[in-house]
Coordinates of C-alpha atoms in Angstrom, one line a residue:
Chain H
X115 CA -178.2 -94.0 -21.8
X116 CA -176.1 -96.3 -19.6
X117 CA -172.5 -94.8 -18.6
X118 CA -170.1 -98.2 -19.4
X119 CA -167.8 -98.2 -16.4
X120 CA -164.2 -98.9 -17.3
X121 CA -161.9 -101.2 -15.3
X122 CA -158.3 -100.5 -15.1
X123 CA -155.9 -103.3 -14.0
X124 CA -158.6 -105.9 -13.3
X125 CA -158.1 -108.2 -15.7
X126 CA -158.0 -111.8 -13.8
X127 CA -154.4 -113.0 -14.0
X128 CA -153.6 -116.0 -15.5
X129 CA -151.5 -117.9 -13.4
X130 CA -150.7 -117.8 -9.6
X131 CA -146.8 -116.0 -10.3
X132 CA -148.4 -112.8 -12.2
X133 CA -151.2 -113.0 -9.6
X134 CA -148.1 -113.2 -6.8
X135 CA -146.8 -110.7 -8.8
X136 CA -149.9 -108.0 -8.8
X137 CA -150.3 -108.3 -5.2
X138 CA -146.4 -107.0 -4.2
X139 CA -146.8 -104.8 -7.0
X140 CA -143.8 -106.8 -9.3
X141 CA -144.0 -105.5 -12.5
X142 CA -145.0 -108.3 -14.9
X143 CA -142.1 -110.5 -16.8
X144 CA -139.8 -110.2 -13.7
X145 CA -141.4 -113.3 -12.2
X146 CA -142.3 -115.8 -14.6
X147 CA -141.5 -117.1 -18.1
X148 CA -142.9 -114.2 -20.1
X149 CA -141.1 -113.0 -23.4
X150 CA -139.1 -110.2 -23.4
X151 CA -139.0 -107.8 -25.8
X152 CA -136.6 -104.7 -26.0
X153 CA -136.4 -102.3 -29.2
X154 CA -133.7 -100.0 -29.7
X155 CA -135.2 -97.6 -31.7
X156 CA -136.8 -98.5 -34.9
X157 CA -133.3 -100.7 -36.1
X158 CA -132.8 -103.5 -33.4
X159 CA -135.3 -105.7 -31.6
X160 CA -133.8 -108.5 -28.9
X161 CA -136.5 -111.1 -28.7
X162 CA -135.8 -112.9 -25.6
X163 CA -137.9 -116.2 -24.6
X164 CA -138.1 -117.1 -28.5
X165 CA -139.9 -120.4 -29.2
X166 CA -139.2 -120.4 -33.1
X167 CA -139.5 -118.8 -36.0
X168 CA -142.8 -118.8 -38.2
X169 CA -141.7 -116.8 -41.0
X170 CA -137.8 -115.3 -42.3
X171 CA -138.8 -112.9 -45.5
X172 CA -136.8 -109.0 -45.6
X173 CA -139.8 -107.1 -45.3
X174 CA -141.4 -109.8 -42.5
X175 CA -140.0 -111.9 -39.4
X176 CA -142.6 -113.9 -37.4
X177 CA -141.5 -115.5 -34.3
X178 CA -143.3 -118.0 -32.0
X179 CA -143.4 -116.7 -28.3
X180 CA -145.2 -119.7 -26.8
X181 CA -148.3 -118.1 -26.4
X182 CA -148.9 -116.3 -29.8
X183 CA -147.0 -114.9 -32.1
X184 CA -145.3 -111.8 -32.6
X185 CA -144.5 -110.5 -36.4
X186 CA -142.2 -107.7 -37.0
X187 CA -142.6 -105.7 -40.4
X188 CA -140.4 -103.4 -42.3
X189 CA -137.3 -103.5 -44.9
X190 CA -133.8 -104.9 -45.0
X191 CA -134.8 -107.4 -42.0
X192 CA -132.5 -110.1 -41.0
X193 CA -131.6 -112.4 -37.7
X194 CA -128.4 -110.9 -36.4
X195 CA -128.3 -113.9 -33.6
X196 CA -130.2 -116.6 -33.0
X197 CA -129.9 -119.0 -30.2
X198 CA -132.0 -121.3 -27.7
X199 CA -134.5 -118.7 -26.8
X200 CA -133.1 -115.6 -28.0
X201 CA -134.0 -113.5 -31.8
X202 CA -131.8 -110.5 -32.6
X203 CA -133.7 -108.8 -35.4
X204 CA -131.8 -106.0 -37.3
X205 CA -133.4 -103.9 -40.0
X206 CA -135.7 -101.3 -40.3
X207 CA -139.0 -101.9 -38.3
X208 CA -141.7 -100.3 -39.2
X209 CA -144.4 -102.5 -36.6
X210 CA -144.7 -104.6 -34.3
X211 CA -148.0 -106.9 -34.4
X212 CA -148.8 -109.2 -31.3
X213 CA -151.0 -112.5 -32.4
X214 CA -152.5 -113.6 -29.2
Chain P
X120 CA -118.3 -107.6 -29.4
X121 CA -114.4 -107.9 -30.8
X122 CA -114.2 -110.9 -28.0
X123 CA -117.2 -113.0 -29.5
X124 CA -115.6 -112.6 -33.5
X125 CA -112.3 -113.7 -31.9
X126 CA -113.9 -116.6 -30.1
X127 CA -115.4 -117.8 -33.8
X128 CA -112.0 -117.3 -35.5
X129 CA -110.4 -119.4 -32.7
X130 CA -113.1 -122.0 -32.9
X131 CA -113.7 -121.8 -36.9
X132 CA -117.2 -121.1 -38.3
X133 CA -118.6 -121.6 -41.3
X134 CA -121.1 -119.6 -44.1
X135 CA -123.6 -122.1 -45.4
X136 CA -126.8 -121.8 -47.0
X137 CA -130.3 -123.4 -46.8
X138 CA -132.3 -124.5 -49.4
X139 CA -135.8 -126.0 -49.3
X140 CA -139.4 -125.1 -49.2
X141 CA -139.2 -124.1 -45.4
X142 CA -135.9 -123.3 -44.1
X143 CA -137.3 -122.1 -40.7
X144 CA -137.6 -125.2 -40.0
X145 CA -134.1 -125.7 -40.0
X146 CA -133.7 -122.8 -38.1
X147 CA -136.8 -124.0 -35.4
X148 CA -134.4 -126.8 -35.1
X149 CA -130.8 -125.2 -33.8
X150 CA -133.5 -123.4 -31.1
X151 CA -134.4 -126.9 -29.3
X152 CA -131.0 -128.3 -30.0
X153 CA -129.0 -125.4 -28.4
X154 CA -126.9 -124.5 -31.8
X155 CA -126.0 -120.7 -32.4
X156 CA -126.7 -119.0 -35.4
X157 CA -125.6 -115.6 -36.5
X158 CA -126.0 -113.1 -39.8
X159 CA -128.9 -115.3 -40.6
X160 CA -130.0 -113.3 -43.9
X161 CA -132.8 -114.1 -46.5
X162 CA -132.2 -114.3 -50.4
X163 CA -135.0 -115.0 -52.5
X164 CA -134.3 -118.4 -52.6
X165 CA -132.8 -119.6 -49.8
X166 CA -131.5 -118.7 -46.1
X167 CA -127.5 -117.5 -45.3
X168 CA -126.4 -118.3 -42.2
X169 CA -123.0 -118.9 -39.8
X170 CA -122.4 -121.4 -36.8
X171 CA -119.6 -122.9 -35.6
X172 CA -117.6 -125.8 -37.0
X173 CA -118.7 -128.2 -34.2
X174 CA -122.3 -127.2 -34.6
X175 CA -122.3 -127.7 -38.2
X176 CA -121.3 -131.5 -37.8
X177 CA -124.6 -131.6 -35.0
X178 CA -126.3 -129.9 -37.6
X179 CA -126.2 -132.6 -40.8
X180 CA -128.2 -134.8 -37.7
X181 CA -131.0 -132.7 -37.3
X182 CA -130.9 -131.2 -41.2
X183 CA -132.9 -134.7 -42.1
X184 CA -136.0 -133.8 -40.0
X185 CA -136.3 -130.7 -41.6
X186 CA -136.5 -131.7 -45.2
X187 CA -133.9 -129.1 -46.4
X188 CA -130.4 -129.1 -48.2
X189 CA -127.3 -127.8 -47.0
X190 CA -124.2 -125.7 -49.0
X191 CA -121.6 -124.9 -47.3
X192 CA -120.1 -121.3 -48.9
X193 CA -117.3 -120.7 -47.1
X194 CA -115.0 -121.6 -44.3
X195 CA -113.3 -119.0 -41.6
X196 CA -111.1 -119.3 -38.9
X197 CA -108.3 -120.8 -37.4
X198 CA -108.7 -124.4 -37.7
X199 CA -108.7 -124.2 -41.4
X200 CA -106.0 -122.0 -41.7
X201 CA -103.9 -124.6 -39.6
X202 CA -105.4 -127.7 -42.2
X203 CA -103.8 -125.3 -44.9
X204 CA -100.7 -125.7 -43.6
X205 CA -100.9 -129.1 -42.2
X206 CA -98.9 -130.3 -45.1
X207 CA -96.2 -128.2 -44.3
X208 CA -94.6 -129.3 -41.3
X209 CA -92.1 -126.9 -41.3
X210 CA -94.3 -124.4 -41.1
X211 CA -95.6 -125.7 -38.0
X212 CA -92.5 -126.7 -36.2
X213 CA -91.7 -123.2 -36.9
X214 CA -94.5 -121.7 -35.5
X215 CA -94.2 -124.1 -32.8
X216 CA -90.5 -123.4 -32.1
X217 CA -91.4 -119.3 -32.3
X218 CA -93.4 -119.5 -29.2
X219 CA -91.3 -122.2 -27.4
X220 CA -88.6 -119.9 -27.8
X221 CA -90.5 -116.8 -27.0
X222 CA -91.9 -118.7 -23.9
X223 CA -88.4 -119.8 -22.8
X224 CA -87.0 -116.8 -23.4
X225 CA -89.3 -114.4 -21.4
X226 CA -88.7 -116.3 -18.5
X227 CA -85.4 -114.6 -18.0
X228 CA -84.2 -111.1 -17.1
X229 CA -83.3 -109.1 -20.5
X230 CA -82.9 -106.1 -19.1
X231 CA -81.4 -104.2 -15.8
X232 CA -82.2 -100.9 -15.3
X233 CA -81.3 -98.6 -11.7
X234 CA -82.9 -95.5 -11.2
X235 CA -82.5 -93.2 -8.3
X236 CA -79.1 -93.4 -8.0
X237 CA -77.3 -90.0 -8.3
X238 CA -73.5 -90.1 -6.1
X239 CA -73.7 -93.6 -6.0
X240 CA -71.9 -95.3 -9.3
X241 CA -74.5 -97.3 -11.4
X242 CA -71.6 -100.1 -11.8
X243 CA -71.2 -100.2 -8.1
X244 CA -74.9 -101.7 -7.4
X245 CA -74.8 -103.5 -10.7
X246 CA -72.1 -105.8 -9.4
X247 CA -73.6 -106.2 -5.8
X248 CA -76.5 -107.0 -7.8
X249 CA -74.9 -109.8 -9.7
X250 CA -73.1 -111.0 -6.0
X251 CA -76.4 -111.1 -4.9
X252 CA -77.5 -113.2 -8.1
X253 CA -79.5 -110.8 -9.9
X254 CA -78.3 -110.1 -13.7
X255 CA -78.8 -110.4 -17.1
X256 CA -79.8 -114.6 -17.6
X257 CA -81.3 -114.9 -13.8
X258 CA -84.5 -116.7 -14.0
X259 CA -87.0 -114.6 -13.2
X260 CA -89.2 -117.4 -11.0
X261 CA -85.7 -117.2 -8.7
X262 CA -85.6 -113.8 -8.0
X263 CA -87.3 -113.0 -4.8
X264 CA -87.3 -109.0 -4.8
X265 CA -87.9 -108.7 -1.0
X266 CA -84.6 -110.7 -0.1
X267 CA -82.8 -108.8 -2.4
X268 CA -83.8 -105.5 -1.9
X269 CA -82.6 -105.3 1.9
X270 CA -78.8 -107.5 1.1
X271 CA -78.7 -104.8 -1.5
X272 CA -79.3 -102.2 1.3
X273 CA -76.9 -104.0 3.1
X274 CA -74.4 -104.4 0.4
X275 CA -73.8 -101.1 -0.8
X276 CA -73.2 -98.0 1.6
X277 CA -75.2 -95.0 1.6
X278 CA -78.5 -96.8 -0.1
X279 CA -81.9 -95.8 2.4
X280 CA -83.5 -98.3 0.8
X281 CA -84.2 -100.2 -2.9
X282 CA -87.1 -101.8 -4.5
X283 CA -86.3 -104.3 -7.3
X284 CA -89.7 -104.6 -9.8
X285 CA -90.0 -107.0 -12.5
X286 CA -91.7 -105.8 -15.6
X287 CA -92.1 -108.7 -18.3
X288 CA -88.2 -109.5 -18.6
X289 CA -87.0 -106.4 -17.3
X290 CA -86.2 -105.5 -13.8
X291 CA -86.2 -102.3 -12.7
X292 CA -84.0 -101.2 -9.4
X293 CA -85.1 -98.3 -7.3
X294 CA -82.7 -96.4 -5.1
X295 CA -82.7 -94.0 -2.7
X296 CA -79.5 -92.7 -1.6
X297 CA -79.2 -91.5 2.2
X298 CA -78.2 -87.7 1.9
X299 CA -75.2 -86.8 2.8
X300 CA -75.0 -83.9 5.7
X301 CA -71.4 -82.0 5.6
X302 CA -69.7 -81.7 8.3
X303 CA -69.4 -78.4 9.4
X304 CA -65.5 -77.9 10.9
X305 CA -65.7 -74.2 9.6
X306 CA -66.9 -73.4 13.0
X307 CA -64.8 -75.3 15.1
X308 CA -62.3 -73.2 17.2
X309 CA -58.6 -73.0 15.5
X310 CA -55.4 -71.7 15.6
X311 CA -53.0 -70.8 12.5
X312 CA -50.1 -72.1 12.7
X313 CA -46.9 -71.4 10.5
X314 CA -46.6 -75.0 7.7
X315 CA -43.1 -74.0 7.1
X316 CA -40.1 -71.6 8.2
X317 CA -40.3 -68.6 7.1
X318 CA -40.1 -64.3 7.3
X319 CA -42.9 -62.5 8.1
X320 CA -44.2 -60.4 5.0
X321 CA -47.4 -59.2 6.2
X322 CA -50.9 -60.6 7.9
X323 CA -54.2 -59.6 7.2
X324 CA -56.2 -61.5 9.8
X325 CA -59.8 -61.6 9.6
X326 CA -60.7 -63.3 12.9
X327 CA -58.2 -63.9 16.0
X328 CA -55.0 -62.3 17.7
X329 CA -52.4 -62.7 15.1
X330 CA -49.1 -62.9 17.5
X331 CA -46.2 -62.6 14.9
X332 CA -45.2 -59.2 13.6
X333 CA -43.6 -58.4 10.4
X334 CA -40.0 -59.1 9.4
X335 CA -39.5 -61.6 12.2
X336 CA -38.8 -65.0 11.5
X337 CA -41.2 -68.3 12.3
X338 CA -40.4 -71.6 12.4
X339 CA -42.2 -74.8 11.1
X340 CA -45.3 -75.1 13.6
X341 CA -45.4 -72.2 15.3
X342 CA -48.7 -69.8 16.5
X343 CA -48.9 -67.5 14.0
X344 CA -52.6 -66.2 15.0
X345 CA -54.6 -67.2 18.5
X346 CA -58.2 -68.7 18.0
X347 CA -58.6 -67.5 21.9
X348 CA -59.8 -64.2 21.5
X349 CA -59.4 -61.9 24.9
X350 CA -61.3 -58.9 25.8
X351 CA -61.1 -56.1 27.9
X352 CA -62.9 -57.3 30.7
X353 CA -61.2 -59.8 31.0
X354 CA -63.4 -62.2 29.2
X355 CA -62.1 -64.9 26.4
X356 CA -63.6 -66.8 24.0
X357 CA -62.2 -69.7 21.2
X358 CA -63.0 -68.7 17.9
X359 CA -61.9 -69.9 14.6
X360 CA -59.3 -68.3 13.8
X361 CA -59.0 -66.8 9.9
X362 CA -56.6 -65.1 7.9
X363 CA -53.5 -64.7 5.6
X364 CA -50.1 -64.6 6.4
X365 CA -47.6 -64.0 3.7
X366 CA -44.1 -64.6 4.6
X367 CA -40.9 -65.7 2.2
X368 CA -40.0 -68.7 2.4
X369 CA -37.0 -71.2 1.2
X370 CA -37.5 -74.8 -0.6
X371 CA -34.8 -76.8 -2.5
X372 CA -35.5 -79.4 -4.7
X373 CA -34.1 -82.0 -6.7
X374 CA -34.1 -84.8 -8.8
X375 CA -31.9 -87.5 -10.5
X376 CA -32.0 -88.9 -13.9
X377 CA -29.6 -91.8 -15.0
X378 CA -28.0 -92.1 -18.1
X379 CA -29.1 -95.6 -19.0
X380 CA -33.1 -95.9 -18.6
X381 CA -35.4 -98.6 -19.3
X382 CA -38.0 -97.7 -21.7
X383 CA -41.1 -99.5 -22.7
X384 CA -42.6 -98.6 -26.6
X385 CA -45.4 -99.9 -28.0
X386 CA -44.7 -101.8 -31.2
X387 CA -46.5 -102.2 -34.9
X388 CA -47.8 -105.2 -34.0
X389 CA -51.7 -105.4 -32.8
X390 CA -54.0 -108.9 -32.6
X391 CA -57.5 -108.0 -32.2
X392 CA -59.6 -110.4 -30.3
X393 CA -63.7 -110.7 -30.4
X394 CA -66.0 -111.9 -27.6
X395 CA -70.0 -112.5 -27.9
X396 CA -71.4 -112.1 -24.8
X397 CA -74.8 -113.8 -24.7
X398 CA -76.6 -112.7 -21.2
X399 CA -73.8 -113.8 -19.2
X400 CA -71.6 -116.3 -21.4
X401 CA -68.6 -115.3 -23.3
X402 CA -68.8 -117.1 -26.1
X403 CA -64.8 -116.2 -27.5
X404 CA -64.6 -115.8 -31.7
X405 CA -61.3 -116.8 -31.4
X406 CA -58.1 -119.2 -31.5
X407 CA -54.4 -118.7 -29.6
X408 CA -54.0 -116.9 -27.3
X409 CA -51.9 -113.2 -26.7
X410 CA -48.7 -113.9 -24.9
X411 CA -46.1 -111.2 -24.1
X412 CA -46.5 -107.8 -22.7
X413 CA -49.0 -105.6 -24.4
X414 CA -51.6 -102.9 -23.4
X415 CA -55.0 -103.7 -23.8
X416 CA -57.7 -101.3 -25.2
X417 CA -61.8 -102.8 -24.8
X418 CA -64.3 -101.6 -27.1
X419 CA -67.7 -103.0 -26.9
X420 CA -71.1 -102.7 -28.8
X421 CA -74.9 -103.6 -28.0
X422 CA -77.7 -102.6 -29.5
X423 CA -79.7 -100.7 -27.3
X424 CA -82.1 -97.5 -27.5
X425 CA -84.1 -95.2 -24.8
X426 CA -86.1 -98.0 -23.3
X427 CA -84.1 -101.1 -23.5
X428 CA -80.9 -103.0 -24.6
X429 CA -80.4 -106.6 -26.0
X430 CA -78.3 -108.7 -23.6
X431 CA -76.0 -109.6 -26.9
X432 CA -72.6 -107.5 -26.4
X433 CA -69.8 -107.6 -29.0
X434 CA -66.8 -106.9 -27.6
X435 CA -63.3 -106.1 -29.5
X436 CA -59.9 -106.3 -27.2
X437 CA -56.4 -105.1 -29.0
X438 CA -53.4 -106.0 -27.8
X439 CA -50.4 -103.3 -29.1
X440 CA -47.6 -105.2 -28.4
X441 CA -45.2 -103.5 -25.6
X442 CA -41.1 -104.1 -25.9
X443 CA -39.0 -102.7 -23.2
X444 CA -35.0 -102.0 -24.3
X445 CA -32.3 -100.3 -22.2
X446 CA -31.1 -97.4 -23.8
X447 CA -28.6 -94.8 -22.8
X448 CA -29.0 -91.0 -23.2
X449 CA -26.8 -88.3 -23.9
X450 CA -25.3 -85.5 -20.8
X451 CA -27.4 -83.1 -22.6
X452 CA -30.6 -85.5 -23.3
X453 CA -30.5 -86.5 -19.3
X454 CA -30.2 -82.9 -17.9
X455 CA -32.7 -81.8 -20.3
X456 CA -35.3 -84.7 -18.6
X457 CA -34.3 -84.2 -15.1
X458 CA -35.4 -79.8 -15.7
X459 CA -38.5 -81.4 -17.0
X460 CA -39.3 -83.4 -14.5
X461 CA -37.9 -81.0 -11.7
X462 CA -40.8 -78.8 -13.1
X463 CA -42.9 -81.2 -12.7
X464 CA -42.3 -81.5 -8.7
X465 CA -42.1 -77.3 -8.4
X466 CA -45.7 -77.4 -9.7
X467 CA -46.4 -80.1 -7.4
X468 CA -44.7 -79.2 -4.1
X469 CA -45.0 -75.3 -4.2
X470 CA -48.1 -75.0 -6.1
X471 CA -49.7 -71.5 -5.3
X472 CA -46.5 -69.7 -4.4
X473 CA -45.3 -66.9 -5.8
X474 CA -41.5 -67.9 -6.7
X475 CA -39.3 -64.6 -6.1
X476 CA -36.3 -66.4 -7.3
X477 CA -34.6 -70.0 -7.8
X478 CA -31.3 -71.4 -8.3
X479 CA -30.8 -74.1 -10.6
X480 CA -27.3 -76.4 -9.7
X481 CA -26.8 -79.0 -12.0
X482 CA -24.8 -82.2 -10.9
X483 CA -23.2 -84.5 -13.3
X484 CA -22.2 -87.9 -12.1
X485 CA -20.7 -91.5 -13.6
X486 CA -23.9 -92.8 -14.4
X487 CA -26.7 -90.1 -13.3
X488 CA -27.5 -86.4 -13.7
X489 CA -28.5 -84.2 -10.6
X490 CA -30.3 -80.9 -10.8
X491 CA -31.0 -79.2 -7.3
X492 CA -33.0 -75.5 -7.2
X493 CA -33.1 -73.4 -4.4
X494 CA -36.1 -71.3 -4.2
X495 CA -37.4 -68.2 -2.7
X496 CA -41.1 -67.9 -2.7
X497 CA -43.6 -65.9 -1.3
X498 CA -46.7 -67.8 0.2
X499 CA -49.7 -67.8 2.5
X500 CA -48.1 -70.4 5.5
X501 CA -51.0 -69.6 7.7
X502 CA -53.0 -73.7 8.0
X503 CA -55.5 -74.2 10.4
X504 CA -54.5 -76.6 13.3
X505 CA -57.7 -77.2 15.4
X506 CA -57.7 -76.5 19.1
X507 CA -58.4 -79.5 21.3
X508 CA -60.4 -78.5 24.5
X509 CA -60.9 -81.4 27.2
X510 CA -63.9 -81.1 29.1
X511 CA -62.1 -83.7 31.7
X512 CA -60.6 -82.2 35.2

């Protein structure tokens, strides 16, 4: 039996600011246009780089981040703010599902 | 984020909602045009959402290439409220005046307050104040604090220094008063000397070489006890000489008191005048004026509590009307008026003396009264006359 050897942190980067960014050890989305995502808790999540929104039901809010999707499920969701590039979702998350 | 609901209400925002088949799209589109959305909430059938009044008009643009209809639910904030009462232009001149007036109004001193102060009279700086041209009606953009503060230094003795602060249309005046040292002549070498003739009673001196023994008679001005102290070995020393020394002593005093006196009465009649002062104009509630003789008696009212006072006085003069008539008194009536007022100078001139005894000698003339009292008394006549030393050969 053949051991599979697992490689941590090798994963080619995409483009030449996260590769910039891996060799002064930057931590990825400082440099860059990468989407943002804080949660506070389970009630708030600030979606910042927002390219649209895919789908606005109360139990299900998908938004466009320019290179996938991201969906967020739960109850009693609703956009607090929405702006150019910026989602304030408010509700009860229950999970977060990246679409890549 | 009380700033940002402010901001809307000042800007006016409105509640509409969307309804189509895909209202995201709607939604897709404020992200690429820049518009802000807010409380964006799903219904079964249709999206809720707020922007701003301006965005709403950019909005009906890009609604078409969404393929969705528009409702407005609701309108907030300030711009409607002002179309509600557009047709009332009373309203809004009255709104307008209000902050005119407040404007105008706050640009002047209201209020004048001085701290600090505490031998120094309060109405004292507040007049060197208003020399100066600081008072109730000065424009507060005229009012430079620094000048002022050292003429009002300059102005009024005994101030160390004063800082004038303006708060809103107050302005507040800090003192602090130079202290005042006494001067300290209880020290100085003296002598006692006698303040009147007189017969020795007794002496009780305390400090110095009293020079008078008892029974003997002094005269006005004479050493009564040394402030140069001598001792045995043939040392001296100037001291300040203190003590008593009781001696009798003889006064006579008199007065005069004619029969026919002018007397002033005040009469019935009384005119009351009113005056509104408004910062610093008099503005006079009346007509005439008060001619004649008359004593005058000022009342005044403000409103005012801890903190402040309007600059709106009322003041209330009355003028008693004042007659004067010659009249002419009695023998009895005049003597009794000349004892009284003889009292009066006995308490005045002799005041701590003990009298021993006193002869009353009442003189009656053609057209006066006399009363002249001889007195004995028994009194401390010791004063302190300061000994001068020259230091020059």
């Amino acid at each position: 039996m053949t051991k599979r050897k697992i490689k941590i942190g090798t994963a080619k980067p995409k483009s030449s600011i996260d590769l910039f960014g891996r060799a002064f050890d930057i931590p990825p989305g400082v440099a860059g246009s990468n989407v943002k995502i804080e949660l506070n808790a389970n009630r708030e999540a600030c979606v910042d780089g927002c390219k649209g929104i895919i789908e606005y039901y109360d139990t299900l809010i998908k938004l466009n981040i320019g290179n996938g999707t991201v969906s967020f499920c739960g109850r009693n969701l609703h956009i607090s703010v929405y702006n150019a590039d910026v989602a304030v979702i408010i509700g009860t998350i229950h999970s977060v599902e990246y679409c890549m | 984020m009380l700033i940002l609901k402010i901001f809307r209400y000042l800007y006016g925002y409105v509640r509409f909602i969307v309804i189509g088949e895909f209202p995201e799209r709607l939604l897709n589109q404020f992200s690429i045009n820049g518009i802000s959305a807010w409380n964006i909430i799903r219904k079964k059938d249709y999206i809720e959402a707020s922007i701003l009044v301006r965005d709403y008009r950019q909005m009906r643009k890009v609604r078409a290439k969404s393929g969705v209809r528009t409702k407005i639910q609701q309108k907030y904030g300030f711009p409607f409220l002002i179309r509600n009462y557009s047709k009332r232009l009373g309203f809004l001149i009255g709104i307008a005046c209000f902050f005119m007036i407040i404007s105008f109004m706050s640009s002047f001193v209201w209020n004048i307050e001085i701290c600090g102060n505490n031998y120094i009279e309060t109405d004292s700086i507040l007049s060197a104040l208003y020399d100066l041209g600081l008072k109730e009606g000065t424009k507060i953009d005229e009012i430079d604090s620094a000048y002022l503060r050292t003429k009002l230094a300059l102005k009024v003795d005994n101030i160390a220094w004063a800082a004038i602060n303006i708060e809103g249309s107050k302005a507040t005046v800090d003192i602090s008063e130079n202290k005042i040292v006494e001067e300290k002549n209880s020290s100085a070498p003296c002598n006692l000397v006698a303040k009147c003739d007189g017969v020795i009673l007794n002496s009780e001196v305390i400090i110095g070489n009293s020079v008078v023994k008892n029974n003997t008679a002094v005269l006005k001005g004479q050493l009564l006890v040394s402030g140069i102290v001598e001792y045995k070995d043939g040392s001296s020393s100037l001291r300040h000489a203190t003590g008593k020394v009781n001696a009798y002593t003889n006064h006579t005093l008199s007065t005069k008191i004619n029969f026919k006196q002018q007397i002033t009465r005040e009469t019935d009649k009384v005119w009351t005048r009113s005056v509104l002062k408004l910062f610093t104009i008099n503005v006079p509630l009346y007509l005439g004026t008060v001619k004649g003789d008359y004593n005058k008696e000022i009342s005044s009212w403000r409103y005012q509590n801890e903190n402040m006072y309007l600059p709106i006085t009322f003041t209330t003069a009355a003028f008693t009307q004042k007659v004067t008539e010659d009249m002419v008194f009695s023998e009895q009536e005049t003597t009794l008026m000349a004892k009284e007022k003889l009292i009066e100078i006995e308490k005045k001139e002799l005041g701590e003396a003990i009298i021993m005894s006193k002869t009353e000698n009442i003189i009656v003339n053609e057209d006066s009264v006399e009363v002249k009292a001889d007195y004995v008394c028994q009194e401390n006549i010791a004063v302190e006359e300061i000994l001068l030393i020259s230091t020059t050969n």
